[in-house]
JSON list of C-alpha atoms in Angstrom, two decimals:
[
{"chain": "Y", "resi": 134, "resn": "MET", "atom": "CA", "xyz": [0.43, 0.12, 0.28]},
{"chain": "Y", "resi": 135, "resn": "THR", "atom": "CA", "xyz": [1.42, 3.51, -0.81]},
{"chain": "Y", "resi": 136, "resn": "GLN", "atom": "CA", "xyz": [1.58, 6.42, 1.50]},
{"chain": "Y", "resi": 137, "resn": "PRO", "atom": "CA", "xyz": [-0.87, 9.19, 0.70]},
{"chain": "Y", "resi": 138, "resn": "PRO", "atom": "CA", "xyz": [0.82, 12.58, -0.14]},
{"chain": "Y", "resi": 139, "resn": "LEU", "atom": "CA", "xyz": [2.06, 14.50, 2.84]},
{"chain": "Y", "resi": 140, "resn": "PRO", "atom": "CA", "xyz": [0.03, 17.03, 4.37]},
{"chain": "Y", "resi": 141, "resn": "GLN", "atom": "CA", "xyz": [0.75, 20.50, 3.20]},
{"chain": "Y", "resi": 142, "resn": "PRO", "atom": "CA", "xyz": [0.19, 23.30, 5.54]},
{"chain": "Y", "resi": 143, "resn": "GLN", "atom": "CA", "xyz": [-1.29, 26.42, 4.25]},
{"chain": "Y", "resi": 144, "resn": "SER", "atom": "CA", "xyz": [-1.75, 29.91, 5.93]},
{"chain": "Y", "resi": 145, "resn": "ASP", "atom": "CA", "xyz": [-5.33, 28.64, 6.95]},
{"chain": "Y", "resi": 146, "resn": "ARG", "atom": "CA", "xyz": [-6.43, 25.66, 8.72]},
{"chain": "Y", "resi": 147, "resn": "THR", "atom": "CA", "xyz": [-7.05, 22.68, 6.30]},
{"chain": "Y", "resi": 148, "resn": "PRO", "atom": "CA", "xyz": [-8.46, 19.54, 7.08]},
{"chain": "Y", "resi": 149, "resn": "ILE", "atom": "CA", "xyz": [-6.33, 16.15, 6.47]},
{"chain": "Y", "resi": 150, "resn": "THR", "atom": "CA", "xyz": [-7.76, 13.02, 5.14]},
{"chain": "Y", "resi": 151, "resn": "PHE", "atom": "CA", "xyz": [-8.31, 9.73, 7.36]},
{"chain": "Y", "resi": 152, "resn": "GLU", "atom": "CA", "xyz": [-5.75, 8.22, 4.88]},
{"chain": "Y", "resi": 153, "resn": "GLN", "atom": "CA", "xyz": [-3.04, 11.05, 5.77]},
{"chain": "Y", "resi": 154, "resn": "TYR", "atom": "CA", "xyz": [-4.26, 10.57, 9.40]},
{"chain": "Y", "resi": 155, "resn": "GLU", "atom": "CA", "xyz": [-3.72, 6.95, 9.51]},
{"chain": "Y", "resi": 156, "resn": "ALA", "atom": "CA", "xyz": [-0.33, 6.98, 8.04]},
{"chain": "Y", "resi": 157, "resn": "TYR", "atom": "CA", "xyz": [1.09, 9.94, 9.87]},
{"chain": "Y", "resi": 158, "resn": "THR", "atom": "CA", "xyz": [-0.20, 9.96, 13.09]},
{"chain": "Y", "resi": 159, "resn": "PRO", "atom": "CA", "xyz": [1.83, 7.36, 15.66]},
{"chain": "Y", "resi": 160, "resn": "GLU", "atom": "CA", "xyz": [0.01, 5.03, 17.47]},
{"chain": "Y", "resi": 161, "resn": "LYS", "atom": "CA", "xyz": [0.68, 5.78, 20.59]},
{"chain": "Y", "resi": 162, "resn": "LEU", "atom": "CA", "xyz": [2.57, 9.22, 21.29]},
{"chain": "Y", "resi": 163, "resn": "GLU", "atom": "CA", "xyz": [5.50, 8.87, 24.16]},
{"chain": "Y", "resi": 164, "resn": "LEU", "atom": "CA", "xyz": [7.60, 11.43, 25.72]},
{"chain": "Y", "resi": 165, "resn": "TRP", "atom": "CA", "xyz": [11.32, 10.71, 25.54]},
{"chain": "Y", "resi": 166, "resn": "ASP", "atom": "CA", "xyz": [13.60, 12.96, 27.08]},
{"chain": "Y", "resi": 167, "resn": "GLY", "atom": "CA", "xyz": [11.29, 15.70, 26.69]},
{"chain": "Y", "resi": 168, "resn": "PHE", "atom": "CA", "xyz": [10.44, 14.95, 23.02]},
{"chain": "Y", "resi": 169, "resn": "TYR", "atom": "CA", "xyz": [7.50, 13.41, 20.88]},
{"chain": "Y", "resi": 170, "resn": "ASP", "atom": "CA", "xyz": [10.46, 12.38, 18.25]},
{"chain": "Y", "resi": 171, "resn": "TYR", "atom": "CA", "xyz": [12.30, 9.51, 20.21]},
{"chain": "Y", "resi": 172, "resn": "GLY", "atom": "CA", "xyz": [13.60, 8.12, 16.94]},
{"chain": "Y", "resi": 173, "resn": "ASP", "atom": "CA", "xyz": [14.52, 9.19, 13.52]},
{"chain": "Y", "resi": 174, "resn": "PRO", "atom": "CA", "xyz": [12.96, 12.75, 13.28]},
{"chain": "Y", "resi": 175, "resn": "GLU", "atom": "CA", "xyz": [12.16, 12.13, 9.54]},
{"chain": "Y", "resi": 176, "resn": "ASP", "atom": "CA", "xyz": [9.48, 9.52, 10.96]},
{"chain": "Y", "resi": 177, "resn": "PHE", "atom": "CA", "xyz": [7.57, 12.02, 12.41]},
{"chain": "Y", "resi": 178, "resn": "LYS", "atom": "CA", "xyz": [7.46, 14.53, 9.18]},
{"chain": "Y", "resi": 179, "resn": "GLY", "atom": "CA", "xyz": [4.07, 13.22, 8.64]},
{"chain": "Y", "resi": 180, "resn": "PHE", "atom": "CA", "xyz": [2.37, 14.20, 12.00]},
{"chain": "Y", "resi": 181, "resn": "TYR", "atom": "CA", "xyz": [4.04, 17.69, 12.17]},
{"chain": "Y", "resi": 182, "resn": "LEU", "atom": "CA", "xyz": [2.86, 18.54, 8.76]},
{"chain": "Y", "resi": 183, "resn": "ALA", "atom": "CA", "xyz": [-0.58, 17.41, 9.49]},
{"chain": "Y", "resi": 184, "resn": "VAL", "atom": "CA", "xyz": [-0.95, 19.09, 12.82]},
{"chain": "Y", "resi": 185, "resn": "LEU", "atom": "CA", "xyz": [0.72, 22.59, 11.31]},
{"chain": "Y", "resi": 186, "resn": "THR", "atom": "CA", "xyz": [-2.01, 21.56, 8.28]},
{"chain": "Y", "resi": 187, "resn": "ASN", "atom": "CA", "xyz": [-4.71, 21.21, 10.83]},
{"chain": "Y", "resi": 188, "resn": "MET", "atom": "CA", "xyz": [-3.94, 24.41, 12.67]},
{"chain": "Y", "resi": 189, "resn": "GLY", "atom": "CA", "xyz": [-2.78, 26.64, 9.86]},
{"chain": "Y", "resi": 190, "resn": "LEU", "atom": "CA", "xyz": [0.50, 28.49, 9.53]},
{"chain": "Y", "resi": 191, "resn": "ARG", "atom": "CA", "xyz": [-1.01, 32.13, 10.62]},
{"chain": "Y", "resi": 192, "resn": "ALA", "atom": "CA", "xyz": [-2.24, 30.23, 13.82]},
{"chain": "Y", "resi": 193, "resn": "ALA", "atom": "CA", "xyz": [1.15, 28.12, 14.74]},
{"chain": "Y", "resi": 194, "resn": "VAL", "atom": "CA", "xyz": [3.32, 31.64, 13.79]},
{"chain": "Y", "resi": 195, "resn": "SER", "atom": "CA", "xyz": [1.08, 33.68, 16.05]},
{"chain": "Y", "resi": 196, "resn": "HIS", "atom": "CA", "xyz": [1.75, 31.34, 19.16]},
{"chain": "Y", "resi": 197, "resn": "VAL", "atom": "CA", "xyz": [5.78, 32.07, 18.75]},
{"chain": "Y", "resi": 198, "resn": "PRO", "atom": "CA", "xyz": [7.77, 35.38, 18.66]},
{"chain": "Y", "resi": 199, "resn": "ILE", "atom": "CA", "xyz": [8.26, 36.33, 15.36]},
{"chain": "Y", "resi": 200, "resn": "ALA", "atom": "CA", "xyz": [12.34, 37.26, 16.07]},
{"chain": "Y", "resi": 201, "resn": "GLN", "atom": "CA", "xyz": [12.31, 33.30, 16.65]},
{"chain": "Y", "resi": 202, "resn": "TRP", "atom": "CA", "xyz": [10.51, 32.51, 13.48]},
{"chain": "Y", "resi": 203, "resn": "LEU", "atom": "CA", "xyz": [12.74, 34.76, 11.30]},
{"chain": "Y", "resi": 204, "resn": "ALA", "atom": "CA", "xyz": [16.24, 33.23, 13.41]},
{"chain": "Y", "resi": 205, "resn": "ALA", "atom": "CA", "xyz": [14.85, 29.76, 12.17]},
{"chain": "Y", "resi": 206, "resn": "ILE", "atom": "CA", "xyz": [14.26, 30.84, 8.64]},
{"chain": "Y", "resi": 207, "resn": "GLN", "atom": "CA", "xyz": [17.43, 32.29, 8.36]},
{"chain": "Y", "resi": 208, "resn": "GLU", "atom": "CA", "xyz": [19.29, 29.28, 9.72]},
{"chain": "Y", "resi": 209, "resn": "VAL", "atom": "CA", "xyz": [17.66, 26.94, 7.12]},
{"chain": "Y", "resi": 210, "resn": "ALA", "atom": "CA", "xyz": [17.48, 29.70, 4.20]},
{"chain": "Y", "resi": 211, "resn": "LEU", "atom": "CA", "xyz": [21.57, 29.68, 4.52]},
{"chain": "Y", "resi": 212, "resn": "GLN", "atom": "CA", "xyz": [22.00, 26.41, 4.36]},
{"chain": "Y", "resi": 213, "resn": "ASN", "atom": "CA", "xyz": [20.27, 26.00, 0.96]},
{"chain": "Y", "resi": 214, "resn": "PRO", "atom": "CA", "xyz": [23.34, 25.01, -1.35]},
{"chain": "Y", "resi": 215, "resn": "LYS", "atom": "CA", "xyz": [21.37, 26.85, -3.92]},
{"chain": "Y", "resi": 216, "resn": "LEU", "atom": "CA", "xyz": [22.84, 29.92, -2.78]},
{"chain": "Y", "resi": 217, "resn": "ASP", "atom": "CA", "xyz": [25.65, 31.40, -4.28]},
{"chain": "Y", "resi": 218, "resn": "ASP", "atom": "CA", "xyz": [27.77, 34.70, -2.38]},
{"chain": "Y", "resi": 219, "resn": "ALA", "atom": "CA", "xyz": [25.43, 37.15, -3.89]},
{"chain": "Y", "resi": 220, "resn": "LEU", "atom": "CA", "xyz": [22.05, 35.54, -3.06]},
{"chain": "Y", "resi": 221, "resn": "ARG", "atom": "CA", "xyz": [23.35, 34.94, 0.58]},
{"chain": "Y", "resi": 222, "resn": "ASP", "atom": "CA", "xyz": [24.22, 37.95, 1.01]},
{"chain": "Y", "resi": 223, "resn": "ARG", "atom": "CA", "xyz": [20.98, 39.78, -0.34]},
{"chain": "Y", "resi": 224, "resn": "LEU", "atom": "CA", "xyz": [19.34, 37.12, 2.45]},
{"chain": "Y", "resi": 225, "resn": "VAL", "atom": "CA", "xyz": [21.38, 38.25, 5.19]},
{"chain": "Y", "resi": 226, "resn": "ARG", "atom": "CA", "xyz": [20.57, 42.05, 4.53]},
{"chain": "Y", "resi": 227, "resn": "ALA", "atom": "CA", "xyz": [16.72, 41.05, 4.13]},
{"chain": "Y", "resi": 228, "resn": "MET", "atom": "CA", "xyz": [16.85, 39.17, 7.40]},
{"chain": "Y", "resi": 229, "resn": "ALA", "atom": "CA", "xyz": [18.63, 42.39, 8.70]},
{"chain": "Y", "resi": 230, "resn": "GLU", "atom": "CA", "xyz": [16.03, 44.63, 8.02]},
{"chain": "Y", "resi": 231, "resn": "LEU", "atom": "CA", "xyz": [12.89, 42.18, 8.76]},
{"chain": "Y", "resi": 232, "resn": "ASN", "atom": "CA", "xyz": [14.89, 42.12, 12.32]},
{"chain": "Y", "resi": 233, "resn": "ALA", "atom": "CA", "xyz": [14.84, 45.97, 12.34]},
{"chain": "Y", "resi": 234, "resn": "ILE", "atom": "CA", "xyz": [11.25, 45.68, 11.85]},
{"chain": "Y", "resi": 235, "resn": "MET", "atom": "CA", "xyz": [10.64, 43.58, 14.62]},
{"chain": "Y", "resi": 236, "resn": "GLU", "atom": "CA", "xyz": [12.21, 45.52, 16.95]},
{"chain": "Y", "resi": 237, "resn": "CYS", "atom": "CA", "xyz": [10.50, 48.34, 16.28]},
{"chain": "Y", "resi": 238, "resn": "LEU", "atom": "CA", "xyz": [7.23, 46.25, 16.25]},
{"chain": "Y", "resi": 239, "resn": "ASP", "atom": "CA", "xyz": [7.95, 45.14, 19.43]}
]
């Protein structure tokens, strides 16, 4: 049996299918050293995406300070192998601008 497609989080909350629920929700969630993902993080990817899909990205973002989102986005984006030096410089400048705006809004 093939797995259903991974849930795709959107800005607003959207439903997942029963097949996605069955495929990506662990039978039993256990807390292991303070984490749900006591195995390979890739094993929980579908679960996390399902939760974010049901919650909606707008709601998820509203529960965490924007500065933390920006720091995580910058870290992940800077690891992208497609970035050449010019794009990396643009990204760093853009993130600095966004961080300055966030400081003004806080």
